[in-house]
mmCIF file of C-alpha atoms in Angstrom:
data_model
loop_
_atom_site.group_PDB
_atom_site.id
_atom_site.type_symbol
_atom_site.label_atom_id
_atom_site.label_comp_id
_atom_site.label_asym_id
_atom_site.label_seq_id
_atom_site.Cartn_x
_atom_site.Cartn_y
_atom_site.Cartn_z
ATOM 1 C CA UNK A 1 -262.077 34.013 -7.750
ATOM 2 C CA UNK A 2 -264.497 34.574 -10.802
ATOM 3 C CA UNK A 3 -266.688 36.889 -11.054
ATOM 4 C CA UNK A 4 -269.829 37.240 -12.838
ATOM 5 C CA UNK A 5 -270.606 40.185 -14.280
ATOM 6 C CA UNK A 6 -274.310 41.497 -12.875
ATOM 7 C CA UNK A 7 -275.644 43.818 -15.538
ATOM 8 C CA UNK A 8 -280.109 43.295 -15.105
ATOM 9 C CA UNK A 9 -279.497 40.330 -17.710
ATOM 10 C CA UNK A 10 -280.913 37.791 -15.835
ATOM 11 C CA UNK A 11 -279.515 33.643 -15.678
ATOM 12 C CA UNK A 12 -277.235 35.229 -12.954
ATOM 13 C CA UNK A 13 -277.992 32.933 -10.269
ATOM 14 C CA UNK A 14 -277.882 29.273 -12.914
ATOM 15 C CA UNK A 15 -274.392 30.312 -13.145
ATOM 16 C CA UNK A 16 -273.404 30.750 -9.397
ATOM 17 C CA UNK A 17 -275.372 27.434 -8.227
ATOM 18 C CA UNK A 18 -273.285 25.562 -11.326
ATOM 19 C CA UNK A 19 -270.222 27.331 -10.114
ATOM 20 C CA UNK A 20 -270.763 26.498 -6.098
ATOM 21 C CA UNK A 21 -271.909 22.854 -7.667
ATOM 22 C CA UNK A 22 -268.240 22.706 -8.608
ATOM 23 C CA UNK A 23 -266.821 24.114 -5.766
ATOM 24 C CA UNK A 24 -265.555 26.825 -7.572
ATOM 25 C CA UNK A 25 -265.291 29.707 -5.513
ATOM 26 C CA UNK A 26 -267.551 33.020 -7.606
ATOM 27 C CA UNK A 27 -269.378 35.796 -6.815
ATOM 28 C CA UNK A 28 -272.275 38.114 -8.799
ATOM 29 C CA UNK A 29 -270.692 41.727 -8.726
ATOM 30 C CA UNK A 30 -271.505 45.495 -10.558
ATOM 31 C CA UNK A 31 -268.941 46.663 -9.551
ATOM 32 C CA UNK A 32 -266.248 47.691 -11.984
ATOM 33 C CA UNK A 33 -263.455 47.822 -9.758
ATOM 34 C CA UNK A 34 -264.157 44.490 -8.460
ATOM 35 C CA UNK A 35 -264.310 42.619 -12.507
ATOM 36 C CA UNK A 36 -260.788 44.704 -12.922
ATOM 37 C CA UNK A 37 -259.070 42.836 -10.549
ATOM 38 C CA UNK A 38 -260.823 39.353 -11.054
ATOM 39 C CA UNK A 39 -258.823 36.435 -12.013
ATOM 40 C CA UNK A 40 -261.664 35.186 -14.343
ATOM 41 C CA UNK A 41 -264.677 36.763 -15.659
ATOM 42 C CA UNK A 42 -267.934 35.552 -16.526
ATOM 43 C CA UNK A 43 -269.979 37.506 -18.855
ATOM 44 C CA UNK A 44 -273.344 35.923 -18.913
ATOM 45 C CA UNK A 45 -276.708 37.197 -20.447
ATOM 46 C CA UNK A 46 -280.789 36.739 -21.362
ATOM 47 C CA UNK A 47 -282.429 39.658 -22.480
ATOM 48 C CA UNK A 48 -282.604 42.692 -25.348
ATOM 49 C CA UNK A 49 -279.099 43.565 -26.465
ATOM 50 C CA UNK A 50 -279.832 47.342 -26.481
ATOM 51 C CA UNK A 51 -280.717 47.466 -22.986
ATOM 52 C CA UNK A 52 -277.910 45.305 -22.015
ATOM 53 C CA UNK A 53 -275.541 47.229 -23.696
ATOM 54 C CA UNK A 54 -276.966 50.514 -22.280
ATOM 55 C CA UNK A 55 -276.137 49.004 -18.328
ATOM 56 C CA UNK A 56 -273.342 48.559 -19.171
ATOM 57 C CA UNK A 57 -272.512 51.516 -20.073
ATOM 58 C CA UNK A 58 -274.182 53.269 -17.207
ATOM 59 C CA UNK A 59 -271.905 51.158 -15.101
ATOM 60 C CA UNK A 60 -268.735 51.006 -16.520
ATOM 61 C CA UNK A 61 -269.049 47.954 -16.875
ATOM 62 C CA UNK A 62 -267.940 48.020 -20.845
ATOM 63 C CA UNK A 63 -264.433 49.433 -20.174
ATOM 64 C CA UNK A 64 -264.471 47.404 -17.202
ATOM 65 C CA UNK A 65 -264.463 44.356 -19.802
ATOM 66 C CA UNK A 66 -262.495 45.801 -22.482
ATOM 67 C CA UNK A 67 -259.524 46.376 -19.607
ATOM 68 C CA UNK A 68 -259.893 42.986 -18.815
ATOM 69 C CA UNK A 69 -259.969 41.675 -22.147
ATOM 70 C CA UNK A 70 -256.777 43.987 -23.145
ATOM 71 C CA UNK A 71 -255.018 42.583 -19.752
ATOM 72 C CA UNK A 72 -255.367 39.364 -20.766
ATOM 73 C CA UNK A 73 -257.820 38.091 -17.946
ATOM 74 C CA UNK A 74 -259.775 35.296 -19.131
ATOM 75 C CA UNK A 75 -263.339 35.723 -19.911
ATOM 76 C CA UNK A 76 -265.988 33.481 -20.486
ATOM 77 C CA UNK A 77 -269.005 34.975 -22.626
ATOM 78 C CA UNK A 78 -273.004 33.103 -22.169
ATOM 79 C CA UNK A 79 -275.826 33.546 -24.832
ATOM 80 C CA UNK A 80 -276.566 37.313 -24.408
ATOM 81 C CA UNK A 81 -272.830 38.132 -23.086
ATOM 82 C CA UNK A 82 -271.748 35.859 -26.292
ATOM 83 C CA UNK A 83 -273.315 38.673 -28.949
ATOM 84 C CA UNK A 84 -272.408 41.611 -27.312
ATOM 85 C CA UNK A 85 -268.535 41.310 -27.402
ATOM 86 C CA UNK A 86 -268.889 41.440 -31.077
ATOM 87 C CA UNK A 87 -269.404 44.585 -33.174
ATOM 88 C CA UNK A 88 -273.094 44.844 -33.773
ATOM 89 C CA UNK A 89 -276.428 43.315 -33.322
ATOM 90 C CA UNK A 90 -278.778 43.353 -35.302
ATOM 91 C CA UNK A 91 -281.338 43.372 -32.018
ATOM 92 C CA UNK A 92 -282.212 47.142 -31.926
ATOM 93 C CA UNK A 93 -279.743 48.470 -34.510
ATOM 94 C CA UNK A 94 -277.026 48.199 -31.489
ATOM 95 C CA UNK A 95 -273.375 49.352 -31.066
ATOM 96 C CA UNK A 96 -271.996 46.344 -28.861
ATOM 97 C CA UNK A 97 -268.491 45.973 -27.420
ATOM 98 C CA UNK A 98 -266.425 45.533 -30.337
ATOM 99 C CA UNK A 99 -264.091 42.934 -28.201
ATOM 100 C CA UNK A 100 -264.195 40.608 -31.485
ATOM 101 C CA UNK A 101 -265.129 42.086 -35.123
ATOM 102 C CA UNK A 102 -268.221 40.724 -36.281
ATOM 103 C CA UNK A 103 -272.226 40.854 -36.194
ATOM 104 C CA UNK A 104 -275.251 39.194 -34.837
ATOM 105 C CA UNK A 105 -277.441 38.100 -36.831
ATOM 106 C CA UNK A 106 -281.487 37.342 -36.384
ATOM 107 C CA UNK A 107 -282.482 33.711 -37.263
ATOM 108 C CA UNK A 108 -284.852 33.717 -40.502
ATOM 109 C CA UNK A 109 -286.608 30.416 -41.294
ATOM 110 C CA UNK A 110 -288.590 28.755 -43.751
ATOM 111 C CA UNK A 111 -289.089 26.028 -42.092
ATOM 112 C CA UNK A 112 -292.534 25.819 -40.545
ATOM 113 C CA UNK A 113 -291.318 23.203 -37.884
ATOM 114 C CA UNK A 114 -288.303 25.306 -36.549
ATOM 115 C CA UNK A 115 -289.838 27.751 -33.922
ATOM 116 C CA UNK A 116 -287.878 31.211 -33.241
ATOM 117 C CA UNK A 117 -286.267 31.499 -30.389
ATOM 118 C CA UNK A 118 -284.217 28.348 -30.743
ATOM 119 C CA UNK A 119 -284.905 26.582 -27.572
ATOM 120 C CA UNK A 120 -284.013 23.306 -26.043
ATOM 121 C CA UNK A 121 -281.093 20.847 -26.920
ATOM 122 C CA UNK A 122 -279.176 20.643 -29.586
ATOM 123 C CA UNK A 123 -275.999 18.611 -31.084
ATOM 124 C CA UNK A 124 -272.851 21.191 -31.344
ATOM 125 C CA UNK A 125 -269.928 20.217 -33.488
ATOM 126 C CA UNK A 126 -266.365 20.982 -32.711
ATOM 127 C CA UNK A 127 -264.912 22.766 -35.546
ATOM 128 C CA UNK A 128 -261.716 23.527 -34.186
ATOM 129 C CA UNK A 129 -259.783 22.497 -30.823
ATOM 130 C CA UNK A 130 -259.800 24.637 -27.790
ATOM 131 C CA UNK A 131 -258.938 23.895 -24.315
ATOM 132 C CA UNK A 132 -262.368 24.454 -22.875
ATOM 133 C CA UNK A 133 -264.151 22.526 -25.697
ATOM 134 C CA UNK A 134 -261.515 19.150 -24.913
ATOM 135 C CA UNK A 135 -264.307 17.102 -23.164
ATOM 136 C CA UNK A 136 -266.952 17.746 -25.952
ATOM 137 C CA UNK A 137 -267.281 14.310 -28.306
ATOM 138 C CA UNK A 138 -269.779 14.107 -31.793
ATOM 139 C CA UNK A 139 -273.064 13.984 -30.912
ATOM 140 C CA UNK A 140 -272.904 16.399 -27.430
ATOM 141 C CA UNK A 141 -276.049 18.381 -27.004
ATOM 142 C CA UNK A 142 -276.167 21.498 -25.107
ATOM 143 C CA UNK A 143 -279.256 23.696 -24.065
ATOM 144 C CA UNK A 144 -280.024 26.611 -26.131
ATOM 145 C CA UNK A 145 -282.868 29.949 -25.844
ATOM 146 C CA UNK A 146 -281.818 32.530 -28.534
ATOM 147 C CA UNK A 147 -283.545 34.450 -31.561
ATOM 148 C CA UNK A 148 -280.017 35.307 -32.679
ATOM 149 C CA UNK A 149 -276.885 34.197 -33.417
ATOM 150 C CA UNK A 150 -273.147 35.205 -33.443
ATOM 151 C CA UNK A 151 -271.492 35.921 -36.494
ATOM 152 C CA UNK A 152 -267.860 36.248 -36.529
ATOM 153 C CA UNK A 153 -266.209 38.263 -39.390
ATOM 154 C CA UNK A 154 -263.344 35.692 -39.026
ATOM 155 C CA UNK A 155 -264.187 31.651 -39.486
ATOM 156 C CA UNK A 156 -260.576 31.141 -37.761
ATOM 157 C CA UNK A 157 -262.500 32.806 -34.448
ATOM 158 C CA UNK A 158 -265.268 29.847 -34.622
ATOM 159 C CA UNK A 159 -264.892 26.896 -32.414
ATOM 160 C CA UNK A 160 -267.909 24.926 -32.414
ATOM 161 C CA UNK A 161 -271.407 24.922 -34.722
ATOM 162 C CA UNK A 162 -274.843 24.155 -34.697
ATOM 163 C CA UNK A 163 -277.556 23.381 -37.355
ATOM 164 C CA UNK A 164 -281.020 25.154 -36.863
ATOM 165 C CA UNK A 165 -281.865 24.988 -40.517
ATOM 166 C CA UNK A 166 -278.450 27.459 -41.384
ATOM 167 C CA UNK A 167 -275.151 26.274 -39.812
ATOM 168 C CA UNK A 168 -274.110 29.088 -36.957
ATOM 169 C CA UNK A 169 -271.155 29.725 -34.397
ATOM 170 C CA UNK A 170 -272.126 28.107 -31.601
ATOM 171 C CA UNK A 171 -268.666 28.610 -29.474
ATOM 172 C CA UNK A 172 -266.468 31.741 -30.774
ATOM 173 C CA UNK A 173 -263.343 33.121 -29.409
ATOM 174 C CA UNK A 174 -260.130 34.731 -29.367
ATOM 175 C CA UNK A 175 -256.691 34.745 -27.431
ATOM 176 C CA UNK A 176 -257.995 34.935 -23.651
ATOM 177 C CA UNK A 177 -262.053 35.292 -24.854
ATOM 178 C CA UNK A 178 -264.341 32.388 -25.551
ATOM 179 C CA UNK A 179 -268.187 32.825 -26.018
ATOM 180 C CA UNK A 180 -270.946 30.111 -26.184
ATOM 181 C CA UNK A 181 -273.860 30.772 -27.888
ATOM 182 C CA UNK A 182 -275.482 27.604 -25.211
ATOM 183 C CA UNK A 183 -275.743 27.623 -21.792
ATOM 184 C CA UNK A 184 -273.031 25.574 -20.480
ATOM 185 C CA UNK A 185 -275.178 26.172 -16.801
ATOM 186 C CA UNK A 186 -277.698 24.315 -18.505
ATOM 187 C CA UNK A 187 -276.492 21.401 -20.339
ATOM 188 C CA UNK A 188 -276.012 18.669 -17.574
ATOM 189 C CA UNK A 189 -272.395 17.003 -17.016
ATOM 190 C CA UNK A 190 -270.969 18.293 -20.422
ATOM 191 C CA UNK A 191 -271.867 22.150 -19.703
ATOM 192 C CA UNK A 192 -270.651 21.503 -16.037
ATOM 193 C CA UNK A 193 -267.221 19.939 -17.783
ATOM 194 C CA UNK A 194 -266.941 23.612 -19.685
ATOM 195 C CA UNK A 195 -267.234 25.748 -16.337
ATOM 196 C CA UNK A 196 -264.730 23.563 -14.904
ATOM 197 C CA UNK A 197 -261.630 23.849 -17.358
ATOM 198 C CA UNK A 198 -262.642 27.747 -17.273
ATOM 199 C CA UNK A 199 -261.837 28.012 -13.716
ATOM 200 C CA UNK A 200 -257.945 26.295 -15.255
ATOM 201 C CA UNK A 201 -257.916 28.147 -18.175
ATOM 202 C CA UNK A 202 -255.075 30.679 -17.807
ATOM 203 C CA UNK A 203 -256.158 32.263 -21.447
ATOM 204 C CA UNK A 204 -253.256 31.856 -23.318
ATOM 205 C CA UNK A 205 -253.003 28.066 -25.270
ATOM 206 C CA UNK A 206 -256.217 27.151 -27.148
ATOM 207 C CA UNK A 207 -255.869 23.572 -27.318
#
């Protein structure tokens, strides 16, 4: 069973209708006790990291994760949930989970064509291999709706890029963690391809 953490950051529901899409049994839960004894976890997110972080806290949900994380459950991180399992964000001046050391970072352009938030489709690039990432060939788009973007203090812990102007991580991880800054939900038969090798990933081998 995976479970999906439910902390008021919204794209909840994409994830269970890709999930039940799959046939991959899930359900949408608050409950701390419950995300301790899941066999997966999905930590997905849209919203203000501050507030999201503060949720979490009111429901236990951050030592809920960190247990998890320390366990070795495997644990899938979306947009929002992708920036708050590392160190700090730069949305709010905020204190996130610390799961992986590094920041997040607001997008700055000079480019009066590139609008802020990044939004729609665009090409990622497979930087290094990871099980979840196998399916993903040159010139895969995947759907994206951020203002900022993970920073990893570690370039071993990146997976996968994209190009909005700077080059960011687009797909981070470590041992039984792995973060996209897309929305697998959202990006068609590829995304779809992600969710499914999640629900085999046991969270140990990365390629």
């Amino acid at each position: 069973m995976i479970r999906i953490i439910d902390y008021e950051a919204g794209n909840l529901t994409s994830v269970r209708r890709a999930l039940d899409f799959l046939q991959i049994p899930s359900e949408i839960t608050s409950d701390p006790d419950r995300i301790a004894r899941a066999e997966r976890i999905i930590f997905p997110g849209v919203g203000h990291a501050g507030s999201a972080v503060r949720v979490l806290k009111e429901r236990n949900l951050d030592k809920a994760l960190r247990d998890a994380f320390s366990s070795g459950t495997p644990i899938l991180g979306i947009c929002l949930g992708t920036q708050i399992i590392l160190s700090h964000s730069e949305e709010g001046d905020t204190k996130c989970l610390d799961l992986m050391p590094g920041e997040v970072r607001l997008f700055k352009t000079t480019d009066p064509g590139l609008k802020i938030p990044h939004m729609g489709w665009n090409t990622v690039t497979v930087t290094q291999r990871h099980y979840l990432l196998k399916d993903v060939r040159p010139g895969d788009e995947f759907y994206f709706v951020h203002s900022y973007y993970p920073s990893p203090a570690a370039d071993d812990m990146v997976f996968a890029t994209c190009d909005y102007e700077i080059e960011f991580a687009a797909a981070i991880g470590t041992k039984n963690l792995f973060a996209t800054q897309f929305h697998p939900e959202k990006s068609g038969r590829i995304g779809l391809q992600i969710l499914k090798r999640f629900a085999s990933w046991d969270g140990g081998c990365h390629a």
